Coordinates of C-alpha atoms and ligand atoms in Angstrom, one line a residue:
M1 CA 174.6 51.9 144.6
A2 CA 176.7 49.8 147.2
S3 CA 177.8 47.5 144.1
G4 CA 178.9 50.7 142.5
L5 CA 180.7 52.1 145.3
V6 CA 182.8 49.4 145.8
L7 CA 183.3 49.1 141.6
F8 CA 184.4 52.2 142.0
S9 CA 186.7 52.0 144.8
Y10 CA 188.4 49.1 143.2
V11 CA 189.0 51.7 140.2
F12 CA 190.6 54.8 142.9
L13 CA 193.0 52.6 144.2
H14 CA 194.0 51.3 140.6
F15 CA 194.8 54.7 140.0
L16 CA 196.2 55.5 144.1
N17 CA 198.6 53.0 143.2
H18 CA 199.1 53.9 139.8
S19 CA 200.2 57.3 141.1
L20 CA 202.6 55.7 142.8
G21 CA 204.8 55.3 139.9
N22 CA 205.4 59.3 140.0
I23 CA 207.9 57.7 143.0
S24 CA 209.3 54.8 141.2
F25 CA 208.2 51.5 139.8
E26 CA 209.1 49.8 142.9
A27 CA 206.7 51.9 144.6
M28 CA 204.1 50.9 143.0
E29 CA 205.0 47.0 143.2
W30 CA 204.4 47.9 147.0
G31 CA 201.1 49.6 146.5
G32 CA 200.4 46.4 144.6
V33 CA 200.9 44.3 147.8
L34 CA 198.1 46.3 149.8
H35 CA 195.9 46.3 146.0
E36 CA 196.4 42.5 146.0
W37 CA 196.3 42.5 150.5
I38 CA 192.6 44.2 150.4
W39 CA 191.2 42.4 146.6
R40 CA 192.8 38.8 146.3
N41 CA 191.6 38.2 150.0
P42 CA 188.4 35.6 150.5
V43 CA 186.4 39.5 151.3
G44 CA 188.0 41.4 149.1
T45 CA 186.9 38.3 145.9
V46 CA 183.6 38.1 146.6
A47 CA 183.0 41.7 146.9
L48 CA 184.6 42.6 144.0
Y49 CA 183.1 40.1 142.1
G50 CA 179.9 40.4 143.9
A51 CA 179.8 43.6 143.4
F52 CA 180.7 43.8 139.2
A53 CA 177.3 40.4 138.9
I54 CA 175.3 42.1 141.1
H55 CA 176.4 45.7 139.1
F56 CA 175.9 44.4 135.7
S57 CA 173.6 42.4 136.0
L58 CA 171.1 45.5 137.2
A59 CA 172.7 47.1 134.3
F60 CA 170.8 44.6 132.6
W61 CA 167.7 44.8 134.4
A62 CA 167.8 48.5 133.7
L63 CA 168.0 48.8 129.6
Y64 CA 165.1 46.4 130.1
I65 CA 162.4 47.9 132.4
R66 CA 163.6 51.2 130.9
R67 CA 160.8 52.4 128.7
H68 CA 162.3 54.6 126.7
L69 CA 165.7 55.3 125.4
R70 CA 165.1 59.0 125.8
M71 CA 166.9 60.3 128.6
G72 CA 169.2 63.1 129.3
W73 CA 172.8 63.2 128.0
I74 CA 175.3 62.9 131.2
E75 CA 172.7 60.0 131.9
G76 CA 173.0 58.3 127.7
L77 CA 177.0 59.0 128.5
R78 CA 176.6 56.7 131.9
L79 CA 175.0 53.9 130.5
A80 CA 177.2 53.9 127.0
L81 CA 180.0 53.6 129.6
G82 CA 179.0 51.4 131.7
L83 CA 177.9 49.1 129.3
L84 CA 181.6 49.2 127.1
I85 CA 183.2 48.2 130.4
P86 CA 182.8 45.0 131.0
A87 CA 183.4 43.7 127.2
L88 CA 186.7 46.2 127.7
I89 CA 188.5 44.5 130.5
V90 CA 187.7 41.3 130.7
Q91 CA 191.1 40.8 128.7
H92 CA 192.8 43.1 131.6
A93 CA 190.5 41.2 134.3
V94 CA 191.5 37.3 132.8
G95 CA 195.4 38.1 132.1
Q96 CA 195.3 38.6 135.5
R97 CA 193.5 37.8 137.7
L98 CA 193.2 34.0 136.4
S99 CA 196.0 33.5 135.3
Y100 CA 197.2 34.1 138.4
T101 CA 194.3 31.9 140.2
Y102 CA 194.6 28.9 137.3
F103 CA 197.7 29.5 135.8
D104 CA 200.2 30.6 138.7
I105 CA 201.3 33.3 136.2
H106 CA 201.9 35.9 139.3
R107 CA 202.1 39.4 137.0
V108 CA 203.5 42.3 139.3
Y109 CA 203.7 46.2 137.8
R110 CA 207.0 45.5 136.1
H111 CA 205.1 42.6 134.0
V112 CA 202.6 45.4 133.2
L113 CA 204.6 48.2 132.4
F114 CA 207.2 46.1 130.2
N115 CA 204.5 44.2 128.7
I116 CA 201.8 47.0 128.0
W117 CA 203.7 50.0 128.6
V118 CA 207.8 49.5 126.8
Q119 CA 206.1 47.0 124.5
N120 CA 203.1 48.5 122.9
P121 CA 202.6 51.5 124.7
E122 CA 200.4 53.3 120.6
I123 CA 198.8 50.4 121.3
A124 CA 198.3 48.2 124.8
G125 CA 199.0 51.1 126.8
V126 CA 196.1 53.5 125.6
R127 CA 194.2 50.6 125.3
Q128 CA 194.3 49.8 128.5
F129 CA 194.6 53.7 130.4
A130 CA 190.7 54.2 128.4
V131 CA 189.6 51.3 129.8
F132 CA 190.1 52.8 133.2
G133 CA 189.2 55.7 132.2
I134 CA 185.4 54.7 131.0
A135 CA 184.7 52.9 134.0
W136 CA 185.9 56.3 135.9
L137 CA 184.0 58.2 134.2
H138 CA 181.6 55.9 134.2
G139 CA 181.9 56.2 137.8
C140 CA 182.1 60.3 138.4
I141 CA 179.5 60.3 136.7
G142 CA 177.4 57.5 138.6
L143 CA 178.1 59.8 142.1
H144 CA 177.5 63.1 140.3
L145 CA 174.0 61.6 140.1
W146 CA 173.8 60.2 143.4
L147 CA 175.1 63.6 145.0
R148 CA 174.1 66.4 143.5
V149 CA 170.5 65.3 144.7
K150 CA 172.1 66.1 148.6
T151 CA 172.1 69.5 150.1
H152 CA 176.2 70.7 150.2
Y153 CA 176.7 68.7 146.9
R154 CA 176.8 72.4 145.4
K155 CA 179.1 73.4 147.8
V156 CA 181.4 70.6 147.3
A157 CA 181.2 69.9 143.8
P158 CA 183.9 71.7 142.6
V159 CA 186.1 70.6 144.6
L160 CA 185.4 66.9 143.5
L161 CA 185.8 67.6 140.1
A162 CA 189.5 69.1 140.2
F163 CA 190.0 65.7 141.9
A164 CA 188.6 63.8 139.5
V165 CA 190.9 64.8 136.5
L166 CA 193.2 65.1 138.5
L167 CA 194.1 61.2 140.3
P168 CA 193.4 59.9 136.4
T169 CA 196.2 62.4 135.6
M170 CA 198.5 61.6 137.9
A171 CA 197.5 57.8 137.9
L172 CA 198.9 58.5 133.7
L173 CA 201.7 60.4 134.9
G174 CA 202.2 57.2 137.2
V175 CA 203.1 54.5 134.7
M176 CA 205.0 57.1 131.8
H177 CA 207.2 58.1 134.6
G178 CA 206.9 53.9 136.1
A179 CA 207.5 52.4 132.6
Q180 CA 210.4 54.8 131.9
Q181 CA 212.4 53.6 134.9
V182 CA 211.9 49.6 133.9
A183 CA 212.4 50.5 130.2
E184 CA 215.7 51.3 132.0
K185 CA 216.4 49.2 133.9
I186 CA 216.5 46.8 131.1
R187 CA 218.6 48.4 129.2
L188 CA 220.7 49.1 131.7
D189 CA 220.2 44.7 132.8
P190 CA 219.4 42.3 130.9
A191 CA 219.5 39.8 133.1
F192 CA 216.3 41.6 134.5
L193 CA 214.6 41.2 131.0
L194 CA 215.4 37.4 132.0
A195 CA 213.8 37.7 134.3
L196 CA 211.0 39.4 133.3
R197 CA 209.6 37.1 130.9
Q198 CA 209.9 33.6 133.1
I199 CA 206.5 34.2 135.1
G200 CA 205.2 30.9 135.7
R201 CA 203.2 29.4 132.6
G202 CA 203.2 33.4 131.2
G203 CA 204.9 31.1 128.5
D204 CA 203.0 27.8 128.2
P205 CA 201.1 28.1 124.6
V206 CA 198.5 26.1 126.2
V207 CA 197.0 28.8 129.0
A208 CA 197.4 31.3 126.6
G209 CA 194.9 29.9 124.1
T210 CA 192.4 29.1 127.4
L211 CA 193.0 32.5 128.4
T212 CA 192.1 34.0 125.0
A213 CA 188.8 31.2 124.9
V214 CA 187.5 32.0 127.7
V215 CA 187.8 36.3 126.4
H216 CA 186.0 35.5 123.3
W217 CA 183.3 33.3 125.2
F218 CA 182.7 36.1 127.7
W219 CA 182.3 38.7 125.0
I220 CA 179.5 36.3 123.1
G221 CA 178.0 36.1 126.5
F222 CA 178.2 39.5 127.0
A223 CA 176.7 40.6 123.4
S224 CA 173.8 38.2 123.7
A225 CA 172.8 38.8 126.8
L226 CA 172.6 42.3 125.3
V227 CA 170.5 40.8 122.6
L228 CA 168.4 39.1 124.7
V229 CA 168.0 42.1 127.0
L230 CA 166.8 44.4 123.6
I231 CA 165.0 41.4 122.0
A232 CA 162.4 41.6 125.8
R233 CA 161.9 44.9 125.0
G234 CA 160.5 44.3 122.2
V235 CA 158.3 41.7 123.2
R236 CA 157.3 43.9 125.8
A237 CA 156.5 47.0 124.1
L238 CA 154.0 44.7 121.2
L239 CA 152.2 43.2 124.7
E240 CA 151.8 46.3 125.8
R241 CA 150.3 48.5 122.5
R242 CA 147.9 45.2 122.5
H243 CA 146.5 45.9 126.0
G244 CA 145.6 49.9 124.6
G245 CA 146.9 52.8 127.1
V246 CA 146.1 56.0 128.4
R247 CA 146.1 58.8 127.7
V248 CA 148.4 61.7 129.6
I249 CA 147.0 65.3 129.3
Y250 CA 149.4 68.8 129.3
P251 CA 148.9 71.8 130.1
D252 CA 150.2 73.0 126.7
G253 CA 146.9 70.6 125.6
R254 CA 148.8 68.4 124.1
S255 CA 148.2 64.5 125.1
V256 CA 150.6 61.9 125.3
R257 CA 149.4 58.0 124.9
I258 CA 151.5 55.4 126.7
P259 CA 150.7 51.7 127.9
K260 CA 149.8 50.5 131.0
G261 CA 152.5 50.6 133.3
L262 CA 155.0 53.6 132.4
S263 CA 155.0 56.5 134.7
V264 CA 153.7 60.4 133.9
L265 CA 157.9 61.3 133.7
D266 CA 158.2 58.4 131.2
A267 CA 155.1 59.9 128.8
S268 CA 157.2 63.4 129.7
R269 CA 160.2 62.0 128.0
R270 CA 159.1 60.3 124.8
A271 CA 156.6 63.0 123.7
G272 CA 160.3 65.0 123.9
I273 CA 158.5 67.8 126.7
P274 CA 160.9 68.1 129.3
H275 CA 160.5 67.3 132.6
A276 CA 162.5 68.2 135.6
S277 CA 164.0 64.7 137.1
L278 CA 167.6 65.5 139.0
C279 CA 167.5 62.1 140.5
G280 CA 166.6 60.4 137.3
G281 CA 163.4 59.1 138.2
R282 CA 164.5 57.2 141.4
A283 CA 162.3 58.8 143.8
R284 CA 164.8 60.8 145.1
C285 CA 165.1 64.0 144.3
S286 CA 160.4 65.2 143.9
T287 CA 161.5 68.1 141.3
C288 CA 159.1 65.7 139.1
R289 CA 156.4 66.8 140.8
V290 CA 153.2 66.9 139.3
R291 CA 149.0 68.1 140.1
V292 CA 146.5 65.9 139.4
L293 CA 144.2 68.1 137.9
L294 CA 141.8 65.7 136.0
G295 CA 141.0 61.7 137.1
L296 CA 142.3 61.6 140.4
E297 CA 140.0 59.6 141.8
R298 CA 141.1 57.0 139.7
L299 CA 144.9 57.1 140.3
P300 CA 146.8 54.3 141.9
P301 CA 148.0 54.6 145.3
Q302 CA 151.1 55.5 146.2
A303 CA 153.5 53.9 147.2
P304 CA 155.6 53.7 150.4
V305 CA 158.5 55.7 148.8
E306 CA 156.6 57.7 146.7
A307 CA 154.2 58.5 150.2
R308 CA 157.8 59.2 152.0
V309 CA 159.1 61.5 149.3
L310 CA 155.6 63.2 149.8
A311 CA 154.8 63.7 152.9
R312 CA 158.8 65.0 154.1
L313 CA 156.7 68.5 151.6
G314 CA 154.0 68.4 152.7
A315 CA 152.1 68.0 149.9
D316 CA 148.3 67.6 149.3
R317 CA 146.5 64.8 147.9
A318 CA 146.3 66.4 144.4
V319 CA 150.2 66.6 144.0
R320 CA 152.4 63.0 142.9
L321 CA 156.1 62.4 141.7
A322 CA 155.1 61.7 138.3
C323 CA 158.3 59.5 138.4
Q324 CA 156.5 57.1 139.9
L325 CA 153.0 57.6 138.9
K326 CA 151.8 54.8 136.4
P327 CA 148.5 56.0 136.1
V328 CA 145.9 53.7 135.0
A329 CA 143.3 56.2 133.7
D330 CA 143.6 58.9 131.1
V331 CA 144.9 62.2 133.8
S332 CA 146.1 65.5 132.9
V333 CA 148.4 66.6 135.3
W334 CA 150.1 70.0 135.8
P335 CA 154.4 69.6 136.3
L336 CA 154.3 72.1 138.7
L337 CA 158.7 72.7 138.8
P338 CA 159.9 74.0 135.9
P339 CA 162.3 71.4 133.5
Q340 CA 165.3 73.3 134.0
T341 CA 165.1 73.5 138.5
T342 CA 168.3 73.0 139.7
M343 CA 169.0 71.1 143.3
A344 CA 169.7 75.2 144.3
D345 CA 166.6 76.0 143.1
Q346 CA 164.6 72.9 144.7
S347 CA 166.2 73.3 147.8
L348 CA 165.3 77.3 147.5
L349 CA 161.4 75.9 146.9
N350 CA 161.2 73.9 150.2
L351 CA 162.1 76.0 152.9
S352 CA 158.9 76.2 155.0
D353 CA 159.9 79.5 155.4
S354 CA 160.5 80.8 152.0
G355 CA 156.7 79.7 151.2
T356 CA 154.1 77.7 149.9
E357 CA 153.5 76.0 146.7
R358 CA 150.2 76.3 145.3
F359 CA 148.0 76.2 142.8
V360 CA 146.1 79.5 142.0
A361 CA 144.9 82.1 138.9
I362 CA 146.9 85.1 139.0
L363 CA 144.5 88.0 136.6
F364 CA 146.1 91.7 135.9
V365 CA 144.7 94.5 135.3
D366 CA 145.7 97.7 133.7
I367 CA 144.2 101.2 132.6
R368 CA 144.5 101.4 128.7
R369 CA 145.7 104.4 127.7
S370 CA 146.5 105.9 131.0
T371 CA 149.2 108.5 129.7
E372 CA 146.6 110.6 127.8
L373 CA 144.7 110.8 132.0
V374 CA 147.0 112.2 133.2
E375 CA 147.7 114.3 130.9
N376 CA 146.5 118.0 131.6
R377 CA 145.1 116.8 134.5
L378 CA 145.7 118.1 138.2
P379 CA 147.8 115.6 139.4
F380 CA 144.8 115.3 142.7
D381 CA 142.6 114.5 139.9
V382 CA 144.3 112.2 138.7
V383 CA 144.4 110.3 142.4
F384 CA 141.4 110.3 143.2
I385 CA 140.1 108.9 139.1
L386 CA 142.9 106.2 139.8
N387 CA 141.3 106.0 143.3
R388 CA 138.2 105.2 141.9
F389 CA 139.4 102.5 139.6
F390 CA 141.8 100.4 142.1
E391 CA 138.1 101.0 144.4
A392 CA 136.0 99.4 141.3
V393 CA 138.8 96.6 140.4
G394 CA 139.4 96.2 144.6
S395 CA 135.6 95.3 144.9
A396 CA 135.4 93.5 141.8
I397 CA 138.4 90.3 142.4
T398 CA 136.6 90.1 146.5
A399 CA 133.4 90.0 145.1
A400 CA 134.9 87.5 143.3
G401 CA 136.7 85.8 146.1
G402 CA 140.0 87.1 145.2
T403 CA 143.2 89.2 146.5
P404 CA 143.8 92.2 145.0
N405 CA 148.0 91.9 146.1
Q406 CA 149.6 95.2 144.1
F407 CA 148.9 98.0 142.5
I408 CA 151.4 99.0 140.0
G409 CA 151.2 102.4 139.4
D410 CA 147.9 102.0 137.3
G411 CA 147.6 98.4 137.3
V412 CA 146.5 95.6 139.9
M413 CA 147.8 92.4 140.4
A414 CA 145.4 89.8 142.3
I415 CA 145.4 85.9 143.3
F416 CA 142.5 83.9 142.8
G417 CA 143.0 80.6 145.1
A418 CA 145.2 80.7 147.7
E419 CA 142.4 79.3 150.2
T420 CA 140.8 76.9 147.9
G421 CA 141.4 74.3 144.6
A422 CA 142.5 74.5 141.5
E423 CA 139.0 74.6 139.9
E424 CA 137.5 77.4 142.4
A425 CA 140.4 79.5 142.1
C426 CA 139.8 79.5 137.7
A427 CA 135.9 80.1 138.4
Q428 CA 136.7 83.1 140.5
A429 CA 139.6 85.0 138.7
L430 CA 137.2 83.9 135.6
E431 CA 133.8 86.3 137.5
A432 CA 135.9 88.5 139.0
A433 CA 136.8 89.8 135.1
R434 CA 133.1 89.8 134.1
L435 CA 132.5 92.1 137.5
I436 CA 135.4 94.1 136.8
D437 CA 133.9 95.0 133.5
W438 CA 130.9 95.6 135.1
H439 CA 132.9 97.5 137.7
V440 CA 134.3 100.1 135.7
G441 CA 131.3 100.6 133.4
E442 CA 129.1 101.8 136.4
M443 CA 132.7 103.5 137.2
N444 CA 132.8 105.5 134.0
H445 CA 129.2 106.6 134.0
A446 CA 129.6 107.9 137.8
L447 CA 132.7 109.9 136.1
A448 CA 131.2 111.1 133.1
N449 CA 131.7 114.8 133.7
E450 CA 135.3 113.4 134.5
L451 CA 136.2 111.7 131.2
P452 CA 136.7 113.1 128.4
E453 CA 136.0 109.3 127.1
P454 CA 135.4 106.4 129.2
L455 CA 138.6 104.5 131.0
E456 CA 139.4 100.6 129.4
V457 CA 141.1 97.8 131.3
G458 CA 143.2 95.1 129.9
I459 CA 143.0 92.1 132.0
G460 CA 145.7 88.9 131.4
I461 CA 144.3 85.6 133.5
H462 CA 146.5 82.4 133.9
G463 CA 146.7 80.0 136.2
G464 CA 149.1 77.5 137.6
E465 CA 151.2 76.7 140.5
V466 CA 153.3 79.6 141.7
I467 CA 155.6 80.3 145.4
I468 CA 152.9 82.2 147.9
G469 CA 155.5 83.5 150.3
T470 CA 156.9 87.3 152.1
L471 CA 158.4 89.1 150.1
G472 CA 160.4 92.4 151.2
Y473 CA 161.9 94.1 154.0
R474 CA 161.1 93.9 157.8
E475 CA 157.8 95.4 157.8
H476 CA 157.8 96.2 154.5
A477 CA 157.1 92.6 153.0
T478 CA 154.7 91.8 151.5
T479 CA 152.9 88.2 150.9
T480 CA 153.0 87.6 147.4
A481 CA 152.6 85.2 144.5
I482 CA 156.0 84.2 142.3
G483 CA 156.7 82.0 139.8
E484 CA 156.3 81.7 136.0
V485 CA 152.6 81.6 135.6
V486 CA 152.6 85.3 137.4
H487 CA 155.0 86.2 134.3
I488 CA 152.3 84.7 132.1
A489 CA 148.6 86.4 133.4
S490 CA 151.2 89.7 132.8
R491 CA 152.0 88.6 128.9
L492 CA 148.6 88.1 128.6
Q493 CA 147.3 91.3 130.2
D494 CA 149.7 92.9 127.4
L495 CA 148.0 91.9 124.5
T496 CA 144.5 92.8 124.8
K497 CA 146.6 95.7 122.8
E498 CA 147.7 93.6 120.7
Y499 CA 144.1 92.0 120.3
D500 CA 142.1 95.0 120.7
C501 CA 139.5 93.4 123.4
Q502 CA 139.4 93.8 126.6
L503 CA 139.9 90.0 128.2
V504 CA 142.8 87.2 126.8
V505 CA 142.2 83.6 129.0
S506 CA 145.1 81.0 129.4
D507 CA 142.6 78.8 127.9
L508 CA 144.1 76.1 130.8
V509 CA 142.2 78.4 133.2
G510 CA 138.8 77.8 131.8
T511 CA 139.3 74.3 131.1
T512 CA 140.1 74.2 135.0
A513 CA 137.2 75.8 135.8
G514 CA 134.7 74.1 133.9
V515 CA 133.8 77.0 131.9
S516 CA 133.4 76.7 128.2
L517 CA 135.5 79.2 126.5
E518 CA 134.9 77.8 123.2
V519 CA 133.0 80.5 121.8
F520 CA 135.6 82.8 122.3
P521 CA 138.1 83.1 119.6
M522 CA 141.2 81.0 120.1
R523 CA 145.0 81.7 119.5
E524 CA 148.3 80.1 120.3
V525 CA 150.5 82.3 120.7
Q526 CA 154.5 82.4 122.2
V527 CA 155.0 83.3 126.2
R528 CA 158.5 83.4 127.6
G529 CA 159.4 80.8 129.4
L530 CA 157.2 78.2 127.4
R531 CA 158.5 76.0 124.3
A532 CA 155.7 74.7 123.4
P533 CA 152.7 77.4 122.4
L534 CA 150.1 79.0 124.8
T535 CA 146.3 78.4 123.8
I536 CA 144.1 81.8 124.3
R537 CA 141.3 82.7 124.4
V538 CA 140.0 86.2 123.3
V539 CA 137.6 88.1 125.1
D540 CA 136.0 91.7 123.7
N541 CA 134.4 91.9 126.9
G542 CA 134.9 90.4 130.1
A543 CA 130.7 90.4 131.3
A544 CA 130.1 88.1 128.1
I545 CA 131.2 85.0 130.1
G546 CA 128.7 83.0 130.5
G547 CA 127.8 80.0 132.2
D548 CA 125.6 78.8 135.3
K549 CA 128.7 79.0 137.5
F550 CA 128.4 83.1 138.1
R551 CA 126.6 85.0 139.6
T552 CA 124.0 87.5 137.5
L553 CA 124.5 90.7 136.6
P554 CA 121.5 92.5 137.8
V555 CA 121.8 96.0 135.5
E556 CA 123.4 96.6 131.7
A557 CA 127.4 97.8 133.2
G558 CA 127.2 101.7 132.4
H559 CA 123.3 101.8 133.6
G560 CA 124.1 101.0 136.5
S561 CA 122.1 101.4 139.8
N562 CA 122.7 104.2 143.2
R563 CA 124.0 101.4 144.5
S564 CA 125.6 102.8 147.9
D565 CA 127.4 99.1 148.7
P566 CA 129.3 98.8 145.2
V567 CA 129.4 95.1 145.3
S568 CA 126.4 93.5 147.5
A569 CA 124.3 95.6 145.7
T570 CA 125.2 94.8 141.9
L571 CA 125.4 91.2 142.8
V572 CA 122.1 89.1 143.0
Q573 CA 122.6 85.4 143.4
S574 CA 121.7 83.4 140.5
S575 CA 120.1 80.2 141.8
Ligands
LIG601 S1 162.5 62.8 139.8 FE1 163.9 62.7 140.9 S2 161.8 61.9 142.4 FE2 161.0 61.5 140.3

C-alpha cells in the first residue's frame, strides 16, 4: 500500500502541476521546479523508483499467488490498468529522467509542451495523457478498494469522486492552454523556437538510439516477466492437481473441489458462487466470513491476521474468514453475509447493540383455510379457537426447546437455537414439527364438536445465520430474528399449500440436524434472494419424521389422553 501511495502522490502532483497551465506555461515551469526538487533529490528518487520497483514486483507476485483470475470487474480493471502502466510510461520516464541524468538533456515544460502538444497532439499528446489517465484511474481504484472498508468512507466518497474527476480535467485543460501559449510564443518569437531545439545532446542520434534501445529492452523484459509468471502459474496448477484436493460444500448442496492451499473464497470464486468479499480477500473487512458446519475438527489454525479480525467480531470458533481459511480436508461452510453486502450493512451487523449473529432454525406454522374458520362464527368463538391453536403450537415449540417468537394473525414464528449449536437447533425444529402435528391432532379431537372439520396446518422450516436483535419502539420493542433465513422459512410454509402437505423443510435442516429425510420427496425450488435453487423435502405429515434423536409420541394424534399438562403428559423420553 505504501508503494502505491508514493506512486499515487507522484501522479497527483503531476496533475496538479499540469493544472497550473490554466494560468500560464511559466506557472507550470515554476511548479515543475518544485516537482523536480521533490522527486529528483536522492530521497525522492529512491522513494519514487523504489516504490515503482516494489509495486510492480508485488503486482507480479499477486498475479502468481492468485489461484484464479475470476474477480470482480473493478479488481479486474485495476489489474489490467496496472499491467499497462509500466509498458506505457517507460517512454516518458526514459525521455525525461534517464536523458537528464545520463545525457544532460533537461527538458522543462516548454519542451514537453512543444514536442508533444504542439508538434504531435493527436498521437503523442493523447498517448501521454492516456498514460497518466490510466495511472490515475488505477490509483483511484486502489484507493477506493482500500478505503471502502473504512467506517466513514461512504460519507466522503462523493467528494473524493468529484475531486478524482475534476483534477485530471483541470490538468488536461491546463496542458492544452499551456501548449497554446507555447505555440503563440513560437509564432511571435522565432528565437524561442531555436532555443527550444537546442537542448543538451537532445539532437544526438547516438543518444536517441540509446534511449530507444532502453525502452525496447524494458518492453522485452516486462513482457518476459509476465510470460514467466503465467508459466509458473501453469506449472503450479499441474503440481497441485497431482497432489489431490479437498471439497468445499455449500448450503445449497453445491460442492467445489479445490487443490489444497486454496482458500474457501477461492473456491467460491472458482465456481462462480457469489461470496461477499469487500476488501478483496485481504482480511480487512470480515464480510467473507463463513460458519463451518462440518469438518471443524480438521481446520487449520487461524493465522494472527484472521484471529485478530474474528476476535474483534467476538465470533465463535466455527466462524472463519473464507479468504484466509485454506482447508486441508473436506468442509461444509455457510457464508454468513449476503454476497451483495455493502460496508453499510457490515457496520450495522457489527454494532453490538443491534444484535448478534448466529445460526438458528426458523419455523413458521399457519392455519390452513383460516378464513373459513372465522366465517359465520362469533368473534369470541374465533378467539377461543385461535388461543387453543396457539396453546397447542406454542407448547409443542417450547417442549422441543424452541421459542414461539411472534404470533402473526393465525400463524406463529418460532426460533430454535438461540442458545444451542446448529445441529441441535435444527433437530429441535424438526421435533417441533412432529409435536405440532401431534398437538394439533389432539386439539382437533378435543374440539371435534366446535369445528366443522379438523384444523390443518402448514409448516415451513429453514436454518441459517440471522441477526437476533431487539426491534421496535421503547417498551414495545421485541427481540426477534431478521434475515434471509426468516423469509425463506416463511416461503416454505407458503409452499405447503402448493404441495398439499403439512411440512416443507429445507434439506439443509435435515443435514445439519443429522436426521435423514431421504424417504420424503425431494424438490428444488427457486426462492427469492437465493441464486441457486433450494433443495427441500415435502413431508405429508410432521409426525412421520423419525429418528433416534426424537422423543416417542406415546399415542396416535387425535386419539389423545386426558392429560392435564399438554406437553409433559404426552411425551415420554425414548431411551
Ligand atoms: S474478503 Fe475481506 S476479510 Fe475476507
